Amino acid sequence: MSANLDLLPTELVEHVCNTLETTDISRLRLVCRQLSEKASRSLEHACFKSVSTSLFPESLNRVRQILQHERANQIIRSFTISVPRSFPCEEACSEHFQLVQTQGRDNLPLGILQRLPGNCRKALFSAEANKALRELFTDGSLPNCRSFTIKGTCDDETFFPTIHGSATDALLALLSHVSESRRPIEAFTLELLHDEAGALDPVRIPASCYRNPGFTEAWGGNLRELCLSFWDDRNLDPIIGLIASAVNLTKLELRTTTYTGFDKILNGIYAYNQSWEPPLRQLKLQRFKDVNPGGFLTFLLSFRETLQGISLSYMTLNSGSWHQTLFTLLHCHLHLDSIYFLLLCETYPDLNYRVRFCPVESEDLPTNVPLNLDSWRHISKNLVIGAKGLRYEGPEVAAVLRYLLSTSHVYDPHRSIKKSWTELRGSED
């Protein structure tokens, strides 16, 4: 063996040496061979359990080489496709600046960037890349892979929107493969926020990709975890289709950067599938506005028997909604063991109020809370609470919710107005 034992943990070295000292010399070769095989398998699992690729030929070819290795192909459990959020050449940057100056950044129509001549020194999604992705998704590749992710990557040197089409084509290839092969995908993540979100053009994703029997059967029957991060709410049909088709979800995360109307998504889901009621255990919602309390509470009550964890942040509900939400979680969701609330607001005819969770004054921020918020206080090992948020994990969720119902209030930070929910309901009457 040529391994450098100095790099191994001391406990492992001692164990190996003790084994060799007590082993007959005739069996030494067998012991070394067994050790080599076990170490090789462990290294293979560590190296190939999760594989990622970009849409450039070099990266796709590297993945092809990995998949040609029979054991590595069997080991892969999660597969990630990364799409860049910036232009990789100066010519594209120059043309982009010209378009921004003449039309304005917000007036660039979807798809305009992918039509720029010379927008990329190497085509981000060429016919070669399309063929390579389809080969990865078919022909016996990734037989044990059950988790797929499409996400944007950050380039620190430039800060330009992604060329439209790369993530769209990757998603189209994946959805088409699910429809054709009915691969049992158990977890899917679409992580495209703000700058890199421009890579997804929902107009180019036809309904036939997620409304056909093959896709509905495979997606709905196997998917357990769905995490979607998006920003453009001009066409939510693909997002709604992916959610409404997943009837066996145990984890759902939805995040936007434009404060999308949550009612629009809810109405779309139930219009697509009136009986949508998955056995959800974990729910995370971030940056939604104009949330109707009736529809939102009906949505939460759909998971009253299964929900174990809920995370709500940067959300705006109509008047009185958060009080109703806390009351519903306390009395109807008896299996909760984790809650997380951050920067919640309520809308009233005269102004917007923020929800404050406890009447504490400003104090030094705990060093282990990575948020620039004031008034955080550690109540216990499992509970961190502040004026703007709360995080708790443990068996006493009901007690925490009762505490919130008794101490929470709303306030207007601009006019220094603070009111309890009782006062607000009385003024409305």
XYZ file of C-alpha atoms in Angstrom:
429
model
C 0.000 0.000 0.000
C 1.323 3.428 -0.918
C -1.150 5.391 1.197
C 0.302 8.123 3.371
C -0.792 6.982 6.835
C 0.212 10.327 8.329
C -2.869 11.829 6.708
C -5.260 9.330 8.288
C -6.955 9.875 11.667
C -4.964 8.486 14.573
C -7.760 6.138 15.611
C -7.898 4.584 12.145
C -4.110 4.093 12.030
C -4.107 2.399 15.425
C -6.988 0.144 14.427
C -5.245 -0.908 11.207
C -1.938 -1.534 12.985
C -3.587 -3.632 15.676
C -5.332 -5.678 13.018
C -2.101 -6.282 11.101
C -0.192 -7.269 14.266
C -2.743 -9.924 15.146
C -3.084 -11.278 11.617
C -1.092 -14.193 10.246
C 1.408 -13.058 7.599
C -0.229 -15.315 5.039
C -3.443 -13.345 5.427
C -1.802 -9.933 5.300
C -2.399 -9.519 1.568
C -6.095 -10.310 2.005
C -6.411 -7.810 4.852
C -4.765 -5.069 2.799
C -6.984 -5.870 -0.161
C -10.133 -5.695 1.967
C -8.991 -2.410 3.479
C -8.329 -0.991 0.021
C -11.724 -2.083 -1.289
C -13.617 -0.628 1.657
C -11.691 2.639 1.521
C -12.249 2.881 -2.241
C -15.990 2.403 -1.851
C -16.141 5.073 0.844
C -14.195 7.513 -1.313
C -16.396 6.794 -4.321
C -19.530 7.487 -2.297
C -18.035 10.707 -0.950
C -16.984 11.885 -4.417
C -19.962 10.817 -6.518
C -22.986 10.891 -4.219
C -23.718 14.413 -5.452
C -22.686 15.578 -8.941
C -23.107 18.991 -10.551
C -22.568 20.366 -14.039
C -22.837 23.630 -15.906
C -24.129 23.852 -19.471
C -20.692 24.297 -21.001
C -19.346 21.352 -23.058
C -16.312 20.870 -20.800
C -18.459 20.368 -17.724
C -20.947 18.116 -19.511
C -18.114 15.970 -20.870
C -16.721 15.587 -17.359
C -20.075 14.249 -16.172
C -20.201 11.898 -19.164
C -16.856 10.446 -18.118
C -18.124 9.929 -14.571
C -21.214 8.129 -15.825
C -19.085 5.774 -17.923
C -17.751 4.427 -14.635
C -20.267 1.737 -13.712
C -19.996 2.083 -9.937
C -19.992 5.879 -10.019
C -23.118 5.861 -12.174
C -24.833 3.696 -9.561
C -23.680 5.836 -6.623
C -25.037 9.226 -7.752
C -28.046 10.265 -5.669
C -28.397 13.975 -6.488
C -27.712 15.893 -9.694
C -27.378 19.681 -10.019
C -27.428 21.829 -13.157
C -25.883 25.267 -12.595
C -26.709 28.184 -14.872
C -24.551 31.342 -14.800
C -26.103 34.686 -14.097
C -23.626 36.781 -16.082
C -22.341 37.136 -19.605
C -19.019 35.356 -20.212
C -17.668 37.791 -22.804
C -17.098 41.530 -23.193
C -19.021 41.812 -26.482
C -22.253 40.779 -24.797
C -21.655 43.203 -21.932
C -21.199 46.082 -24.357
C -24.371 45.272 -26.277
C -26.281 44.820 -23.040
C -25.236 48.291 -21.861
C -26.423 49.770 -25.151
C -29.823 48.111 -24.780
C -30.159 49.300 -21.187
C -29.297 52.872 -22.169
C -31.779 52.957 -25.058
C -34.651 50.891 -23.615
C -34.084 50.791 -19.874
C -33.227 47.744 -17.801
C -36.851 47.059 -16.838
C -38.108 47.348 -20.419
C -36.035 44.534 -21.890
C -38.538 41.914 -23.112
C -38.135 38.255 -22.219
C -35.805 36.491 -24.602
C -34.099 39.627 -25.967
C -30.725 38.735 -24.508
C -30.521 35.297 -26.076
C -31.011 36.880 -29.515
C -28.022 39.190 -29.178
C -25.385 38.385 -31.819
C -22.164 37.312 -30.172
C -23.745 37.289 -26.755
C -21.551 34.407 -25.697
C -18.180 33.144 -26.813
C -19.462 29.610 -26.260
C -23.178 28.968 -26.657
C -24.623 28.432 -23.192
C -27.202 26.008 -24.490
C -26.143 24.674 -27.855
C -27.540 21.634 -29.621
C -24.581 19.727 -28.175
C -25.573 20.683 -24.630
C -29.181 19.744 -25.280
C -28.112 16.341 -26.586
C -25.760 15.809 -23.644
C -28.458 16.579 -21.084
C -30.907 14.209 -22.711
C -28.239 11.500 -22.669
C -27.745 12.114 -18.960
C -31.458 11.783 -18.312
C -31.930 8.666 -20.457
C -30.149 5.529 -21.672
C -29.755 4.050 -18.191
C -27.839 7.005 -16.778
C -28.290 8.007 -13.138
C -30.396 4.934 -12.268
C -30.427 5.697 -8.527
C -30.578 9.488 -8.712
C -33.753 10.772 -7.069
C -32.903 14.434 -6.472
C -32.471 17.092 -9.179
C -31.622 20.777 -8.822
C -31.476 23.656 -11.299
C -29.877 26.715 -9.739
C -28.224 29.990 -10.622
C -24.580 30.622 -9.866
C -22.946 33.901 -8.934
C -20.072 35.486 -10.834
C -18.398 38.094 -8.629
C -16.618 39.810 -11.507
C -19.718 40.759 -13.501
C -23.292 41.511 -12.613
C -25.410 41.080 -15.703
C -28.635 39.126 -16.185
C -28.441 35.564 -17.369
C -29.002 34.831 -21.013
C -32.636 33.762 -21.228
C -33.055 30.162 -22.192
C -30.339 28.219 -20.424
C -32.324 27.284 -17.319
C -35.480 27.085 -19.406
C -33.963 24.505 -21.724
C -32.523 22.551 -18.813
C -35.945 22.458 -17.161
C -37.596 21.469 -20.444
C -35.130 18.615 -20.863
C -35.818 17.372 -17.336
C -39.612 17.611 -17.626
C -39.574 15.883 -21.002
C -37.463 13.095 -19.581
C -39.842 12.610 -16.645
C -42.742 12.401 -19.085
C -41.021 9.943 -21.411
C -39.225 7.673 -18.951
C -41.403 8.254 -15.858
C -38.281 8.419 -13.709
C -39.218 8.422 -9.996
C -37.900 11.818 -8.855
C -38.342 12.347 -5.115
C -36.887 15.856 -4.695
C -36.689 18.814 -7.067
C -35.251 22.279 -6.454
C -35.491 25.289 -8.755
C -33.266 27.963 -7.230
C -33.310 31.035 -9.437
C -33.449 34.354 -7.623
C -33.306 37.924 -8.903
C -30.360 38.257 -11.313
C -30.107 34.617 -12.248
C -33.907 34.333 -12.387
C -33.849 35.862 -15.846
C -32.628 32.500 -17.064
C -36.131 31.065 -16.705
C -38.580 32.081 -19.419
C -41.931 30.511 -18.445
C -43.470 31.476 -21.778
C -41.244 28.890 -23.445
C -42.468 26.053 -21.201
C -45.628 24.632 -22.831
C -48.397 23.170 -20.712
C -47.900 19.835 -22.474
C -44.663 19.401 -20.477
C -46.464 19.188 -17.138
C -50.053 18.374 -18.122
C -49.539 15.008 -19.793
C -50.398 11.638 -18.188
C -46.798 10.408 -18.100
C -45.547 13.440 -16.206
C -48.526 13.584 -13.851
C -48.141 9.924 -12.918
C -44.381 10.031 -12.312
C -44.252 13.479 -10.691
C -47.346 13.080 -8.552
C -46.629 9.538 -7.469
C -43.010 9.995 -6.406
C -42.161 13.623 -5.614
C -41.830 14.284 -1.875
C -39.831 17.526 -1.684
C -40.381 20.588 -3.888
C -38.427 23.835 -3.452
C -39.174 26.631 -5.934
C -37.491 30.047 -5.925
C -38.621 32.460 -8.626
C -39.185 36.155 -9.244
C -41.258 36.774 -12.376
C -44.998 36.390 -11.732
C -46.139 37.391 -15.226
C -46.664 33.743 -16.075
C -46.964 31.385 -13.112
C -48.500 28.490 -15.044
C -45.359 26.272 -14.991
C -44.813 26.930 -11.270
C -48.459 26.177 -10.495
C -48.354 23.045 -12.641
C -45.314 21.682 -10.803
C -46.980 22.269 -7.424
C -50.483 21.057 -8.266
C -49.197 17.853 -9.880
C -47.257 16.920 -6.732
C -49.998 15.261 -4.685
C -47.694 13.371 -2.291
C -45.506 16.242 -1.105
C -44.110 16.186 2.412
C -42.006 19.353 2.002
C -42.894 22.530 0.086
C -40.790 25.692 -0.120
C -41.877 28.713 -2.174
C -39.771 31.850 -2.361
C -39.991 34.950 -4.545
C -38.097 38.227 -4.777
C -40.967 40.374 -6.068
C -43.596 39.820 -3.361
C -45.882 37.804 -5.599
C -49.559 37.647 -4.703
C -50.029 34.357 -2.871
C -53.725 34.222 -3.748
C -52.776 34.034 -7.412
C -50.789 30.867 -6.755
C -53.442 29.337 -4.490
C -56.230 29.982 -6.973
C -54.118 28.488 -9.737
C -53.359 25.348 -7.727
C -56.991 24.624 -6.889
C -58.122 25.462 -10.416
C -55.604 22.926 -11.686
C -56.397 20.289 -9.051
C -59.409 20.854 -6.786
C -58.489 17.896 -4.578
C -54.870 18.987 -4.008
C -54.158 18.117 -0.374
C -50.722 16.486 0.023
C -49.529 15.090 3.389
C -47.322 18.133 3.958
C -44.938 18.064 6.939
C -42.740 21.081 6.232
C -43.955 24.392 4.753
C -41.807 27.431 3.994
C -43.149 30.614 2.375
C -41.106 33.751 1.735
C -41.979 37.131 0.188
C -45.676 36.988 -0.621
C -48.205 39.810 -0.462
C -51.967 40.418 -0.669
C -52.695 37.196 1.179
C -56.410 36.758 1.801
C -56.913 35.418 5.344
C -59.760 33.082 4.417
C -57.918 31.369 1.595
C -54.656 31.232 3.537
C -56.251 29.633 6.597
C -58.099 27.118 4.423
C -54.746 26.305 2.839
C -53.125 25.746 6.250
C -56.022 23.646 7.517
C -55.474 21.244 4.635
C -52.355 20.051 6.492
C -53.657 20.124 10.061
C -53.053 16.394 10.567
C -49.538 16.271 9.107
C -47.786 19.667 9.397
C -44.746 19.566 11.704
C -42.804 22.680 10.744
C -43.783 26.079 9.330
C -41.618 29.018 8.238
C -43.185 32.345 7.183
C -41.065 35.395 6.358
C -41.423 38.716 4.539
C -45.157 38.247 4.067
C -48.012 40.764 4.014
C -51.518 39.672 4.981
C -54.766 41.574 5.191
C -55.955 43.056 8.502
C -56.206 40.679 11.431
C -54.775 37.775 9.488
C -51.739 37.080 11.622
C -53.787 36.875 14.803
C -56.083 34.376 13.069
C -53.076 32.481 11.744
C -51.476 32.113 15.179
C -54.819 31.072 16.663
C -55.309 28.446 13.942
C -51.799 27.054 14.365
C -52.336 26.812 18.128
C -55.690 25.048 18.100
C -55.652 23.056 14.853
C -52.049 22.062 14.139
C -51.225 19.826 17.063
C -48.135 18.159 15.565
C -45.968 21.261 15.124
C -42.445 21.022 16.525
C -40.804 23.994 14.760
C -41.953 27.511 13.861
C -40.124 30.446 12.270
C -41.595 33.919 11.698
C -39.717 36.945 10.361
C -40.761 40.440 9.198
C -44.503 39.956 8.844
C -46.911 42.780 7.964
C -50.627 43.497 7.917
C -52.448 45.879 5.587
C -55.138 48.275 6.783
C -57.037 50.986 4.910
C -54.861 53.757 6.301
C -51.409 52.154 6.361
C -49.355 48.980 6.685
C -48.452 47.675 10.116
C -45.582 45.418 10.991
C -46.064 42.617 13.470
C -43.966 42.791 16.627
C -43.675 39.546 18.511
C -42.690 40.790 21.946
C -42.436 44.129 23.782
C -38.672 44.032 24.338
C -36.451 47.042 23.804
C -33.293 47.145 21.693
C -30.363 45.225 23.054
C -27.084 43.808 21.812
C -27.617 41.332 19.004
C -26.502 37.775 19.884
C -23.395 36.866 17.920
C -24.880 33.592 16.710
C -27.887 35.243 15.022
C -26.760 36.073 11.456
C -29.463 38.718 10.899
C -29.223 42.478 11.128
C -32.237 42.769 13.425
C -32.732 44.516 16.725
C -34.215 43.234 19.968
C -33.290 39.564 19.744
C -33.418 37.624 22.982
C -32.578 34.019 23.787
C -35.437 32.759 25.938
C -34.046 29.225 25.993
C -31.753 26.954 24.014
C -34.514 26.269 21.481
C -36.183 29.696 21.400
C -34.853 32.927 19.919
C -37.331 35.791 19.899
C -37.191 39.432 18.900
C -39.311 42.368 17.902
C -39.219 41.316 14.267
C -39.139 37.555 14.398
C -39.100 34.291 16.259
C -37.525 30.869 15.875
C -38.390 27.832 17.984
C -37.801 24.090 17.724
C -39.060 21.737 20.390
C -42.075 20.137 22.027
C -43.568 23.359 23.479
C -44.844 25.020 20.300
C -48.309 25.463 21.822
C -46.881 27.398 24.785
C -44.883 29.647 22.447
C -47.949 30.360 20.309
C -49.964 31.270 23.418
C -47.177 33.644 24.428
C -47.279 35.277 20.992
C -51.039 35.711 21.098
C -50.739 37.527 24.433
C -47.746 39.771 23.631
C -47.731 40.347 19.874
C -48.961 43.639 18.478
C -48.667 45.705 15.327
C -46.929 49.015 14.830
C -46.195 51.658 12.234
C -42.440 52.347 12.276
C -42.836 55.674 10.447
C -45.414 57.218 12.785
C -44.458 55.318 15.958
C -47.997 53.994 16.303
C -48.439 50.774 18.263
C -51.747 48.950 18.571
C -52.915 45.596 19.822
C -55.017 43.377 17.609
C -57.958 43.991 19.956
C -57.712 47.743 19.356
C -57.528 47.270 15.605
C -60.530 44.972 15.487
C -62.470 47.431 17.649
C -61.646 50.335 15.348
C -62.790 48.318 12.335
C -66.123 47.533 14.005
